[in-house]
Coordinates of C-alpha atoms in Angstrom, one line a residue:
M1 CA -22.3 -20.0 1.6
K2 CA -21.0 -21.5 4.7
K3 CA -18.2 -19.2 4.7
Y4 CA -20.1 -16.0 4.5
T5 CA -23.3 -16.9 6.4
I6 CA -22.4 -19.2 9.4
Y7 CA -19.9 -16.5 10.8
F8 CA -22.9 -14.1 11.9
S9 CA -21.1 -13.6 15.3
I10 CA -18.8 -11.3 13.5
F11 CA -20.8 -8.7 14.0
V12 CA -20.2 -8.6 17.8
A13 CA -16.6 -8.1 17.0
S14 CA -17.5 -4.9 15.8
I15 CA -19.6 -3.5 18.5
F16 CA -17.1 -2.0 20.7
A17 CA -17.1 1.0 18.4
L18 CA -20.6 1.7 20.0
T19 CA -20.3 1.6 23.8
G20 CA -22.3 4.4 24.2
C21 CA -25.3 2.5 22.1
A22 CA -28.4 1.2 23.9
G23 CA -27.9 -2.3 24.6
F24 CA -24.2 -2.8 25.0
D25 CA -23.1 -1.9 28.4
D26 CA -24.6 -5.5 29.5
M27 CA -22.1 -7.6 27.0
N28 CA -19.2 -9.1 28.6
K29 CA -15.7 -9.6 26.6
N30 CA -16.5 -12.9 24.6
P31 CA -16.6 -11.8 20.9
Y32 CA -17.7 -15.3 19.5
V33 CA -21.0 -15.3 21.5
L34 CA -24.4 -13.6 20.5
Y35 CA -26.0 -11.7 23.1
E36 CA -29.5 -10.7 23.5
T37 CA -29.4 -6.8 22.2
N38 CA -32.1 -4.8 20.6
A39 CA -32.5 -3.7 17.0
E40 CA -31.3 -0.7 17.1
S41 CA -27.8 -1.8 18.1
F42 CA -27.2 -3.2 14.5
V43 CA -27.6 -0.2 12.5
Q44 CA -23.8 1.4 13.0
P45 CA -21.8 -1.4 12.9
M46 CA -24.0 -2.8 9.6
I47 CA -23.6 0.5 8.0
Y48 CA -20.4 1.0 8.6
N49 CA -18.9 -2.5 7.5
T50 CA -21.2 -2.7 4.4
E51 CA -20.2 0.8 2.7
K52 CA -16.3 -0.1 3.7
T53 CA -16.6 -3.0 1.7
I54 CA -18.2 -1.5 -1.0
V55 CA -15.6 1.3 -1.0
N56 CA -12.9 -1.2 -0.8
S57 CA -14.3 -2.6 -4.3
N58 CA -14.8 1.0 -5.9
Y59 CA -10.8 1.2 -5.3
S60 CA -9.6 -2.2 -6.3
V61 CA -12.2 -3.2 -9.4
L62 CA -15.3 -1.0 -10.0
S63 CA -13.2 2.2 -10.9
S64 CA -11.2 0.6 -13.1
I65 CA -13.8 -1.2 -15.0
M66 CA -15.5 1.8 -15.5
Q67 CA -12.7 3.6 -16.7
Y68 CA -12.2 6.5 -14.1
V69 CA -8.8 5.1 -13.5
V70 CA -6.0 2.8 -14.7
S71 CA -3.1 1.3 -12.5
T72 CA 0.4 2.1 -13.2
N73 CA 1.3 -1.3 -11.4
Y74 CA 1.4 -2.8 -15.0
E75 CA 4.3 -5.3 -13.9
N76 CA 1.4 -7.2 -11.8
S77 CA -1.4 -8.8 -14.2
A78 CA -3.4 -9.3 -11.4
Q79 CA -3.6 -5.4 -10.7
L80 CA -4.8 -4.7 -14.6
A81 CA -9.0 -4.8 -13.8
Y82 CA -9.2 -1.9 -16.5
N83 CA -8.0 -4.4 -19.2
Y84 CA -10.5 -7.0 -17.5
V85 CA -8.2 -9.4 -15.4
I86 CA -9.8 -9.7 -12.8
S87 CA -8.3 -11.7 -9.5
E88 CA -10.3 -14.1 -7.4
A89 CA -9.6 -11.9 -4.4
Y90 CA -11.4 -9.0 -6.1
T91 CA -14.2 -11.0 -7.2
Q92 CA -15.1 -12.5 -3.9
N93 CA -15.0 -8.9 -2.5
L94 CA -18.6 -7.8 -2.6
W95 CA -19.6 -11.7 -1.9
T96 CA -18.7 -11.0 1.7
L97 CA -21.6 -8.5 2.4
Y98 CA -23.6 -11.8 3.0
T99 CA -22.3 -10.9 6.6
Q100 CA -24.1 -8.0 6.9
Y101 CA -26.9 -9.4 4.9
G102 CA -27.2 -12.0 7.6
N103 CA -26.9 -9.0 10.3
A104 CA -29.9 -7.6 8.7
Q105 CA -32.0 -10.3 8.6
Y106 CA -31.5 -11.0 12.0
M107 CA -32.0 -7.3 13.2
L108 CA -35.2 -7.8 10.9
A109 CA -36.3 -10.5 13.0
L110 CA -35.4 -8.5 16.5
A111 CA -37.6 -5.4 15.3
R112 CA -40.8 -7.5 14.5
K113 CA -40.2 -9.1 17.8
E114 CA -40.1 -5.8 19.3
Q115 CA -43.0 -4.9 17.1
N116 CA -41.3 -1.4 16.3
P117 CA -42.0 -0.8 13.1
A118 CA -39.3 2.2 12.5
M119 CA -36.5 -0.5 13.4
V120 CA -38.3 -2.5 10.8
G121 CA -38.2 -0.1 8.4
V122 CA -34.4 0.7 9.0
A123 CA -33.7 -3.2 8.5
L124 CA -35.7 -3.6 5.6
V125 CA -33.7 -0.6 3.9
M126 CA -30.3 -1.8 4.9
R127 CA -31.3 -5.5 3.7
S128 CA -32.9 -4.1 0.5
L129 CA -29.6 -1.7 0.1
I130 CA -27.1 -4.8 0.7
A131 CA -29.1 -7.5 -1.4
H132 CA -29.2 -5.3 -4.7
V133 CA -25.5 -4.6 -4.4
I134 CA -24.9 -8.4 -4.2
T135 CA -27.4 -9.2 -7.1
D136 CA -26.6 -6.6 -9.3
T137 CA -22.6 -7.5 -9.3
Y138 CA -23.2 -11.2 -9.5
G139 CA -27.2 -11.8 -11.1
N140 CA -29.0 -14.8 -9.6
V141 CA -27.4 -15.4 -6.1
P142 CA -28.7 -16.7 -3.0
Y143 CA -31.5 -14.7 -1.3
S144 CA -34.8 -16.1 0.2
K145 CA -32.9 -18.3 2.4
A146 CA -29.8 -16.5 2.9
G147 CA -28.5 -15.1 5.9
L148 CA -30.9 -17.1 8.2
I149 CA -28.2 -19.4 9.7
A150 CA -28.6 -17.2 13.5
L151 CA -32.3 -18.0 13.2
Q152 CA -32.4 -21.5 12.1
G153 CA -31.9 -22.5 16.1
D154 CA -30.3 -26.0 16.2
K155 CA -31.1 -27.1 12.6
F156 CA -28.2 -25.6 10.6
E157 CA -28.8 -25.4 6.5
Y158 CA -25.4 -24.3 5.3
T159 CA -26.3 -24.6 1.6
T160 CA -28.3 -22.1 -0.1
P161 CA -30.5 -21.7 -3.3
Y162 CA -30.1 -19.2 -5.7
D163 CA -32.8 -17.2 -6.4
R164 CA -33.7 -15.4 -10.1
Q165 CA -32.8 -11.9 -10.2
Q166 CA -36.1 -11.1 -11.3
D167 CA -37.8 -12.8 -8.2
I168 CA -34.9 -11.2 -5.9
Y169 CA -36.0 -7.7 -7.4
T170 CA -39.8 -8.3 -6.8
D171 CA -39.2 -8.8 -3.3
L172 CA -37.0 -6.1 -3.1
L173 CA -39.6 -3.6 -4.5
R174 CA -41.9 -5.2 -2.1
S175 CA -39.7 -4.8 0.8
L176 CA -39.1 -1.0 0.3
E177 CA -42.9 -0.2 0.3
E178 CA -43.5 -2.6 3.4
A179 CA -40.4 0.0 4.8
N180 CA -42.5 2.8 3.7
A181 CA -45.4 1.9 5.3
C182 CA -43.6 0.8 8.6
F183 CA -42.0 4.2 8.6
A184 CA -45.9 5.7 8.5
K185 CA -46.9 3.4 10.8
A186 CA -44.2 4.4 13.4
E187 CA -45.1 8.2 12.7
E188 CA -49.2 7.4 13.6
M189 CA -48.1 5.6 16.4
V190 CA -45.9 8.8 17.8
D191 CA -49.2 11.3 16.8
T192 CA -51.5 9.0 18.8
G193 CA -49.4 8.6 21.7
A194 CA -48.8 4.8 21.4
L195 CA -45.1 5.0 20.8
D196 CA -43.1 7.9 22.6
D197 CA -40.3 8.7 20.4
N198 CA -40.2 7.9 16.4
N199 CA -36.2 8.5 16.4
F200 CA -33.6 5.9 18.0
N201 CA -30.4 6.4 19.9
A202 CA -27.9 8.3 17.7
M203 CA -25.1 6.7 19.0
C204 CA -26.5 3.7 17.4
D205 CA -26.4 5.4 13.9
F206 CA -23.8 7.9 12.9
M207 CA -25.3 8.6 9.2
Y208 CA -28.7 9.9 10.1
G209 CA -28.2 10.3 13.8
G210 CA -31.4 8.0 14.6
D211 CA -33.5 10.5 12.4
V212 CA -36.0 7.9 11.4
D213 CA -37.6 10.6 9.1
K214 CA -34.3 10.6 7.0
W215 CA -34.4 6.4 7.2
R216 CA -37.8 7.0 5.4
R217 CA -36.5 9.3 2.6
F218 CA -33.5 7.5 2.0
G219 CA -35.5 4.1 1.5
N220 CA -37.8 6.0 -0.8
S221 CA -35.0 7.5 -2.7
L222 CA -33.4 3.7 -2.9
Y223 CA -37.1 2.4 -3.8
L224 CA -36.6 5.0 -6.8
R225 CA -33.0 3.6 -7.9
L226 CA -34.5 0.0 -8.0
L227 CA -37.6 1.1 -10.0
M228 CA -35.7 2.8 -12.7
R229 CA -33.0 -0.5 -12.6
A230 CA -35.7 -2.6 -13.2
S231 CA -37.8 -0.3 -15.4
L232 CA -36.4 -1.5 -19.3
K233 CA -36.8 -4.9 -18.5
I234 CA -40.2 -4.8 -17.0
N235 CA -41.4 -2.3 -19.3
E236 CA -40.0 -5.1 -22.3
E237 CA -41.5 -8.1 -20.4
S238 CA -44.7 -7.3 -19.0
A239 CA -45.8 -3.7 -19.9
G240 CA -44.1 -2.2 -16.9
I241 CA -46.5 -4.2 -14.5
V242 CA -44.9 -6.2 -11.5
S243 CA -47.0 -7.9 -8.5
L244 CA -45.6 -7.3 -5.3
G245 CA -47.5 -9.8 -3.5
E246 CA -51.5 -9.9 -1.5
E247 CA -50.5 -6.5 0.4
F248 CA -49.0 -4.1 -2.2
G249 CA -51.0 -5.5 -5.3
D250 CA -49.6 -5.2 -8.9
I251 CA -47.8 -1.8 -9.6
N252 CA -46.8 0.1 -13.0
I253 CA -43.1 0.9 -12.8
I254 CA -43.9 3.9 -14.5
A255 CA -46.5 5.1 -12.7
K256 CA -45.2 4.4 -9.3
I257 CA -42.0 6.6 -10.5
N258 CA -44.5 9.6 -11.4
E259 CA -45.9 9.1 -8.0
I260 CA -42.6 9.5 -6.5
Y261 CA -42.0 12.3 -8.6
E262 CA -45.1 14.0 -7.2
C263 CA -43.9 13.5 -3.8
Y264 CA -40.4 14.9 -4.7
L265 CA -42.7 18.1 -5.8
S266 CA -44.2 18.7 -2.7
G267 CA -41.5 17.3 -0.2
G268 CA -43.7 15.2 1.2
G269 CA -46.9 12.8 0.4
N270 CA -46.9 9.2 0.9
Y271 CA -43.3 8.4 -0.6
P272 CA -41.5 11.4 0.9
V273 CA -37.8 11.5 -0.5
M274 CA -34.3 13.2 -0.1
R275 CA -34.6 16.9 -0.1
G276 CA -31.4 18.1 -0.4
L277 CA -27.5 17.6 0.3
E278 CA -28.4 17.1 4.1
D279 CA -30.3 14.0 3.5
S280 CA -27.7 12.4 1.4
A281 CA -26.9 8.6 2.5
R282 CA -23.5 9.1 3.5
V283 CA -21.3 6.7 6.2
E284 CA -18.9 8.4 8.4
F285 CA -14.9 7.3 8.4
K286 CA -12.2 8.8 10.5
S287 CA -8.7 8.8 10.5
T288 CA -8.3 8.9 14.3
D289 CA -10.7 6.2 15.4
S290 CA -9.6 2.8 14.8
A291 CA -13.1 1.4 15.3
L292 CA -14.0 4.2 12.1
Y293 CA -11.0 3.4 9.7
T294 CA -11.4 3.7 5.9
P295 CA -10.7 0.8 4.1
F296 CA -7.3 2.3 3.3
Y297 CA -6.1 3.5 6.4
S298 CA -3.0 1.0 5.9
T299 CA -2.6 1.3 2.3
T300 CA 1.0 2.4 1.5
S301 CA 1.5 5.3 -0.6
G302 CA 2.7 3.6 -3.2
N303 CA -0.2 1.6 -3.8
W304 CA -2.3 4.5 -3.3
K305 CA -0.6 6.7 -6.0
S306 CA -0.7 3.7 -8.3
M307 CA -3.9 4.4 -9.4
A308 CA -3.8 7.4 -12.1
A309 CA -6.5 9.1 -13.7
C310 CA -8.2 7.6 -16.8
S311 CA -8.5 9.8 -20.1
T312 CA -12.1 8.9 -20.8
L313 CA -12.9 10.5 -17.6
V314 CA -10.8 13.5 -17.7
D315 CA -11.9 14.1 -21.0
L316 CA -15.4 14.9 -19.8
M317 CA -14.1 17.0 -16.5
I318 CA -11.6 19.1 -18.2
I319 CA -12.8 21.2 -21.2
S320 CA -10.0 24.1 -21.1
Y321 CA -7.9 24.6 -18.1
S322 CA -5.0 26.7 -17.5
S323 CA -3.0 25.5 -14.1
A324 CA -1.2 28.5 -14.4
T325 CA -3.6 31.5 -14.0
E326 CA -6.9 29.5 -14.0
D327 CA -8.6 32.3 -15.7
T328 CA -12.0 33.0 -16.8
D329 CA -11.6 31.2 -19.9
S330 CA -10.8 28.0 -18.1
I331 CA -14.0 25.6 -18.2
W332 CA -13.4 22.7 -15.9
D333 CA -15.3 20.4 -13.7
P334 CA -15.1 21.6 -9.7
R335 CA -15.0 18.2 -8.5
Y336 CA -12.3 16.9 -10.7
F337 CA -9.5 18.2 -8.2
R338 CA -11.3 16.4 -4.9
M339 CA -10.9 12.9 -7.0
F340 CA -7.5 13.8 -9.0
T341 CA -4.3 15.5 -8.4
K342 CA -3.5 16.8 -11.8
A343 CA -5.6 17.7 -14.8
K344 CA -4.3 14.9 -17.3
G345 CA -5.0 11.2 -17.6
A346 CA -4.0 8.2 -19.0
P347 CA -5.5 5.7 -22.0
T348 CA -7.0 2.6 -21.1
Q349 CA -6.9 -1.2 -22.7
I350 CA -3.5 -0.5 -24.3
M351 CA -0.3 -2.9 -24.1
R352 CA 1.9 -2.9 -21.1
D353 CA 4.7 -1.9 -22.7
D354 CA 2.8 1.1 -24.3
M355 CA 1.2 1.9 -20.7
R356 CA 4.9 2.0 -19.5
K357 CA 6.1 4.4 -22.5
Y358 CA 3.1 6.5 -22.2
F359 CA 4.0 7.2 -18.4
E360 CA 7.4 7.5 -18.7
E361 CA 6.6 10.1 -21.6
Q362 CA 4.1 12.2 -19.6
L363 CA 6.6 14.3 -17.4
S364 CA 7.4 17.8 -16.6
S365 CA 10.4 19.3 -17.2
A366 CA 11.6 18.6 -13.5
G367 CA 10.8 15.0 -14.1
N368 CA 7.3 14.7 -12.3
S369 CA 4.5 12.4 -13.7
L370 CA 1.7 14.9 -15.0
I371 CA -0.9 12.2 -14.5
G372 CA -3.3 12.8 -11.8
R373 CA -3.2 10.4 -9.3
Y374 CA -5.9 10.0 -6.4
P375 CA -5.7 12.6 -3.3
S376 CA -4.6 11.8 0.0
G377 CA -4.8 15.4 1.6
T378 CA -2.3 16.4 -0.8
Y379 CA -2.1 20.0 -2.3
T380 CA -1.6 20.8 -6.4
G381 CA -1.7 24.7 -6.5
T382 CA -4.9 25.9 -4.9
H383 CA -6.2 22.2 -5.0
V384 CA -6.9 19.7 -2.3
G385 CA -8.7 16.6 -1.5
D386 CA -8.6 13.6 0.5
L387 CA -10.3 10.4 -1.1
K388 CA -8.2 8.0 0.9
M389 CA -9.2 9.2 4.2
D390 CA -12.7 10.8 3.6
A391 CA -14.8 11.9 6.3
T392 CA -18.0 10.2 4.6
Y393 CA -18.2 7.7 1.6
A394 CA -21.7 7.6 0.0
F395 CA -24.5 5.0 -0.1
M396 CA -26.6 7.6 -2.2
N397 CA -26.0 11.2 -2.8
Y398 CA -29.2 13.5 -3.5
D399 CA -28.0 14.3 -6.8
E400 CA -28.8 10.7 -7.9
L401 CA -32.3 11.4 -7.3
L402 CA -32.4 14.4 -9.6
F403 CA -30.7 12.5 -12.2
I404 CA -33.5 9.8 -12.2
F405 CA -35.9 12.0 -12.4
A406 CA -34.3 14.2 -15.5
E407 CA -33.9 10.3 -17.4
A408 CA -37.4 9.5 -16.7
G409 CA -38.4 13.0 -18.3
A410 CA -36.0 12.5 -21.2
R411 CA -37.7 9.0 -21.7
N412 CA -41.2 11.0 -21.4
W413 CA -42.2 8.6 -18.6
I414 CA -42.9 11.9 -16.7
P415 CA -44.8 14.8 -18.6
M416 CA -42.9 17.6 -18.1
G417 CA -41.2 19.0 -21.1
Q418 CA -37.8 19.5 -22.0
K419 CA -37.3 22.5 -19.9
A420 CA -38.3 20.6 -16.7
Y421 CA -35.8 17.5 -17.2
K422 CA -32.7 19.8 -18.7
D423 CA -33.4 21.9 -15.4
L424 CA -33.3 18.7 -13.3
Y425 CA -30.2 17.5 -14.9
L426 CA -28.5 20.8 -14.3
D427 CA -29.7 20.9 -10.6
A428 CA -28.0 17.5 -10.3
N429 CA -24.8 18.3 -11.2
L430 CA -25.1 21.7 -9.3
K431 CA -25.9 19.2 -6.1
S432 CA -23.2 16.9 -7.1
I433 CA -20.5 19.7 -7.2
L434 CA -21.5 21.0 -4.0
Q435 CA -21.8 17.7 -2.2
W436 CA -18.0 17.2 -3.0
Q437 CA -17.5 20.7 -1.5
V438 CA -18.7 19.5 1.8
G439 CA -15.9 19.4 4.4
W440 CA -13.4 21.8 2.5
E441 CA -15.0 25.4 3.8
K442 CA -11.4 26.2 4.9
E443 CA -9.4 25.5 1.9
N444 CA -8.7 28.1 -0.9
D445 CA -10.6 26.1 -3.4
Y446 CA -13.9 25.8 -1.5
Y447 CA -16.2 26.4 -4.1
T448 CA -20.0 27.7 -3.7
A449 CA -23.0 28.0 -6.2
T450 CA -21.3 31.3 -7.3
S451 CA -17.7 30.7 -7.6
P452 CA -16.8 31.3 -11.1
A453 CA -15.4 27.9 -11.5
V454 CA -18.9 26.7 -10.8
V455 CA -20.7 28.9 -12.9
N456 CA -18.4 28.6 -15.9
F457 CA -18.7 25.1 -15.5
M458 CA -22.8 25.2 -15.3
D459 CA -22.7 27.6 -18.1
Y460 CA -21.0 25.2 -20.4
L461 CA -23.4 22.3 -19.2
D462 CA -26.4 24.5 -20.0
N463 CA -25.2 25.7 -23.2
E464 CA -24.0 22.0 -24.7
F465 CA -27.0 20.5 -23.7
D466 CA -28.3 18.9 -26.7
Y467 CA -31.9 17.6 -26.9
S468 CA -31.9 15.5 -29.6
K469 CA -29.4 13.2 -27.5
S470 CA -30.8 14.3 -24.1
L471 CA -30.8 10.9 -22.4
E472 CA -27.1 10.7 -23.3
T473 CA -25.9 13.7 -22.7
I474 CA -27.6 13.3 -18.8
M475 CA -26.5 9.8 -18.4
R476 CA -22.8 11.2 -19.5
Q477 CA -23.0 13.5 -16.7
K478 CA -24.5 11.0 -14.3
Y479 CA -21.5 8.7 -14.7
V480 CA -19.4 11.4 -13.6
A481 CA -21.7 12.1 -10.5
M482 CA -21.5 8.5 -9.7
F483 CA -17.8 8.3 -9.1
W484 CA -17.1 6.3 -5.7
V485 CA -20.8 6.1 -5.2
G486 CA -21.6 2.2 -4.8
I487 CA -22.0 0.3 -8.1
E488 CA -24.1 3.0 -9.8
S489 CA -22.0 3.8 -12.4
W490 CA -21.6 0.3 -13.5
A491 CA -25.0 -0.7 -13.2
D492 CA -26.3 2.3 -15.6
Y493 CA -23.5 1.4 -18.1
R494 CA -24.9 -2.0 -18.0
R495 CA -28.9 -1.3 -17.8
T496 CA -28.9 2.2 -20.5
G497 CA -25.4 1.5 -22.8
Y498 CA -24.7 5.0 -21.4
P499 CA -22.0 6.3 -21.6
I500 CA -20.5 4.7 -24.9
L501 CA -16.9 3.4 -23.6
K502 CA -14.7 1.7 -26.1
T503 CA -13.9 -1.4 -24.2
N504 CA -12.2 -3.8 -26.8
G505 CA -8.5 -2.1 -27.0
P506 CA -5.6 -4.5 -27.7
A507 CA -5.3 -5.5 -24.1
A508 CA -8.5 -5.6 -23.4
E509 CA -9.4 -9.5 -21.8
N510 CA -13.0 -10.8 -21.7
R511 CA -13.5 -10.9 -25.3
G512 CA -13.7 -7.5 -25.5
I513 CA -16.8 -6.9 -23.2
L514 CA -16.8 -4.8 -20.2
P515 CA -17.8 -7.2 -17.5
T516 CA -21.5 -7.7 -17.1
R517 CA -21.0 -9.5 -14.1
L518 CA -18.6 -10.7 -11.7
R519 CA -18.1 -14.3 -11.0
Y520 CA -19.1 -16.2 -8.2
P521 CA -16.7 -16.8 -5.7
A522 CA -14.6 -19.8 -6.6
T523 CA -15.3 -21.3 -3.0
E524 CA -19.5 -21.6 -3.8
A525 CA -18.2 -24.9 -6.2
F526 CA -17.4 -26.8 -3.1
Q527 CA -19.2 -25.0 0.0
N528 CA -22.5 -24.8 -2.0
A529 CA -21.9 -27.1 -4.7
K530 CA -25.4 -28.6 -6.0
W531 CA -26.9 -25.2 -5.9
H532 CA -23.7 -23.0 -7.4
E533 CA -23.8 -26.0 -10.2
E534 CA -27.4 -25.6 -10.8
A535 CA -27.1 -21.5 -10.8
L536 CA -24.2 -22.3 -13.9
N537 CA -26.2 -24.5 -15.8
D538 CA -29.6 -22.6 -15.5
W539 CA -28.8 -19.1 -16.9
L540 CA -24.9 -19.0 -17.4
G541 CA -24.5 -21.8 -20.0
G542 CA -22.7 -24.0 -17.7
E543 CA -19.6 -21.0 -17.4
N544 CA -18.8 -18.7 -14.5
N545 CA -18.2 -16.0 -17.2
M546 CA -18.4 -12.2 -17.1
Q547 CA -20.1 -11.9 -20.7
T548 CA -24.0 -13.0 -19.5
D549 CA -26.1 -10.1 -18.8
V550 CA -27.8 -9.9 -15.4
W551 CA -31.6 -10.0 -15.8
W552 CA -32.3 -6.4 -15.8
A553 CA -29.6 -5.6 -18.4
S554 CA -30.7 -7.6 -21.2
T555 CA -32.6 -5.5 -23.1
E556 CA -32.2 -5.1 -26.9
E557 CA -31.3 -0.9 -26.4
S558 CA -28.9 -1.5 -23.8
K559 CA -26.9 -4.4 -25.7
A560 CA -27.1 -2.4 -29.2
L561 CA -25.3 0.6 -27.5
R562 CA -23.3 -1.3 -25.6
R563 CA -22.0 -3.0 -29.0
L564 CA -21.1 0.7 -30.2
G565 CA -17.8 0.6 -27.8
R566 CA -17.0 -2.4 -29.4
Q567 CA -17.0 -1.1 -33.3

């Protein structure tokens, strides 16, 4: 842990981007000294660096193992994540989020010292977001004692014990309950005149512009995500009951999901959640500002275009498509050409020579590849996308909320009836489509809800909805919608077993099992030796493997469905 927690002052190096943010004018130019500042000053560097790390992992690992893309760098085995050959460099990528976890811990301490409930809420939301990504990636990880070096004074403790994931989740749920209560308290203090302003400096927050109401809605939407993540396992283990401690008591997971759903319907209540695309938690990036560059600003065109569309995803998105006419008989997902350049994909988990042969055969009469690649501001006919230099990338989009409610309805956890959860499912897909159109309003292929391509595709989803397979249908389209949204599609697959993915192709490593977790970085074996060895022996059978389920994924329902992909 020393490597990723001691260098808390890395935060300071990124603050030059925020000279207009409160508290930065008085700082001198020494990048290695942590100066007195206020809690809000942490927000923008933290959200930017957190999302930058997550997006980079989407590109390097997550999109490959989840069969969104395959790599054409088949000469280099280190690039073949889609065959479950994952290098150490990629394994440790999300572990580096501990730097931001330390920042969140320090921000939380400052906010409590300032007695600023709004900032306490924001710090708790960010700490929960970062921690859930780490634990959902690796399983049991340092948590309760992690990220505290900057708060230890002169008594540094460099090694850090690992917490059980079920204990981490209990505290994550408790933290988000506390965040919601803090936001509510801030609103009360404004109403009574005890606090002048519930918002904070917009220059400290490029995502929500310092709007605390939006932060509260994001926090409660994140709470819903984690309630759903843990729900199947908690239902299996303790009849859906989890204790959040003395302040918040015992909660019933299903009852809490219902309570949040009622708040969604009303638009407010005790747990206000996202209301539309304008509330999506999307982090800003810029190609013209070095402080806001995407992770791919310096990625060469050759490396970027080496990522080809995977046929697993393409077959879900391209139903029938005529590139020559795009006539009314064509049915294709309007998001597709924001993600890829051409309407054809490549298979996954096939041998290297077969992959090479496949790409050599998929050529046009002019000798150009027919396989879709990640776009980078390129045009293909009337279609354009720029995934490489996108203006924003998502922590969480509004449509995820709707998919979660639709799943809860399909499981009969929310008493709403078939039509209601189907309507939620359709609305989730429509909102996801519209989210991908934001920023392209001036292009020829900008789609609205009434555009023929959108209407055709939505009619297809409506007509093809199979009530006998409601859950699978919902999760299959959620898989599409979670493209490049953190680790969500991977988490959903491990949690539910959907979509059913073939994982034992002839070239698949890892015993034909889609990785259930990423390995702990090798540095932990000597930098945090005692606790690392204990973690290996405690739940991994002594081996730092990628086949052991994390806690919330180890349900019989999920394991049975994932086995279908290996038959």
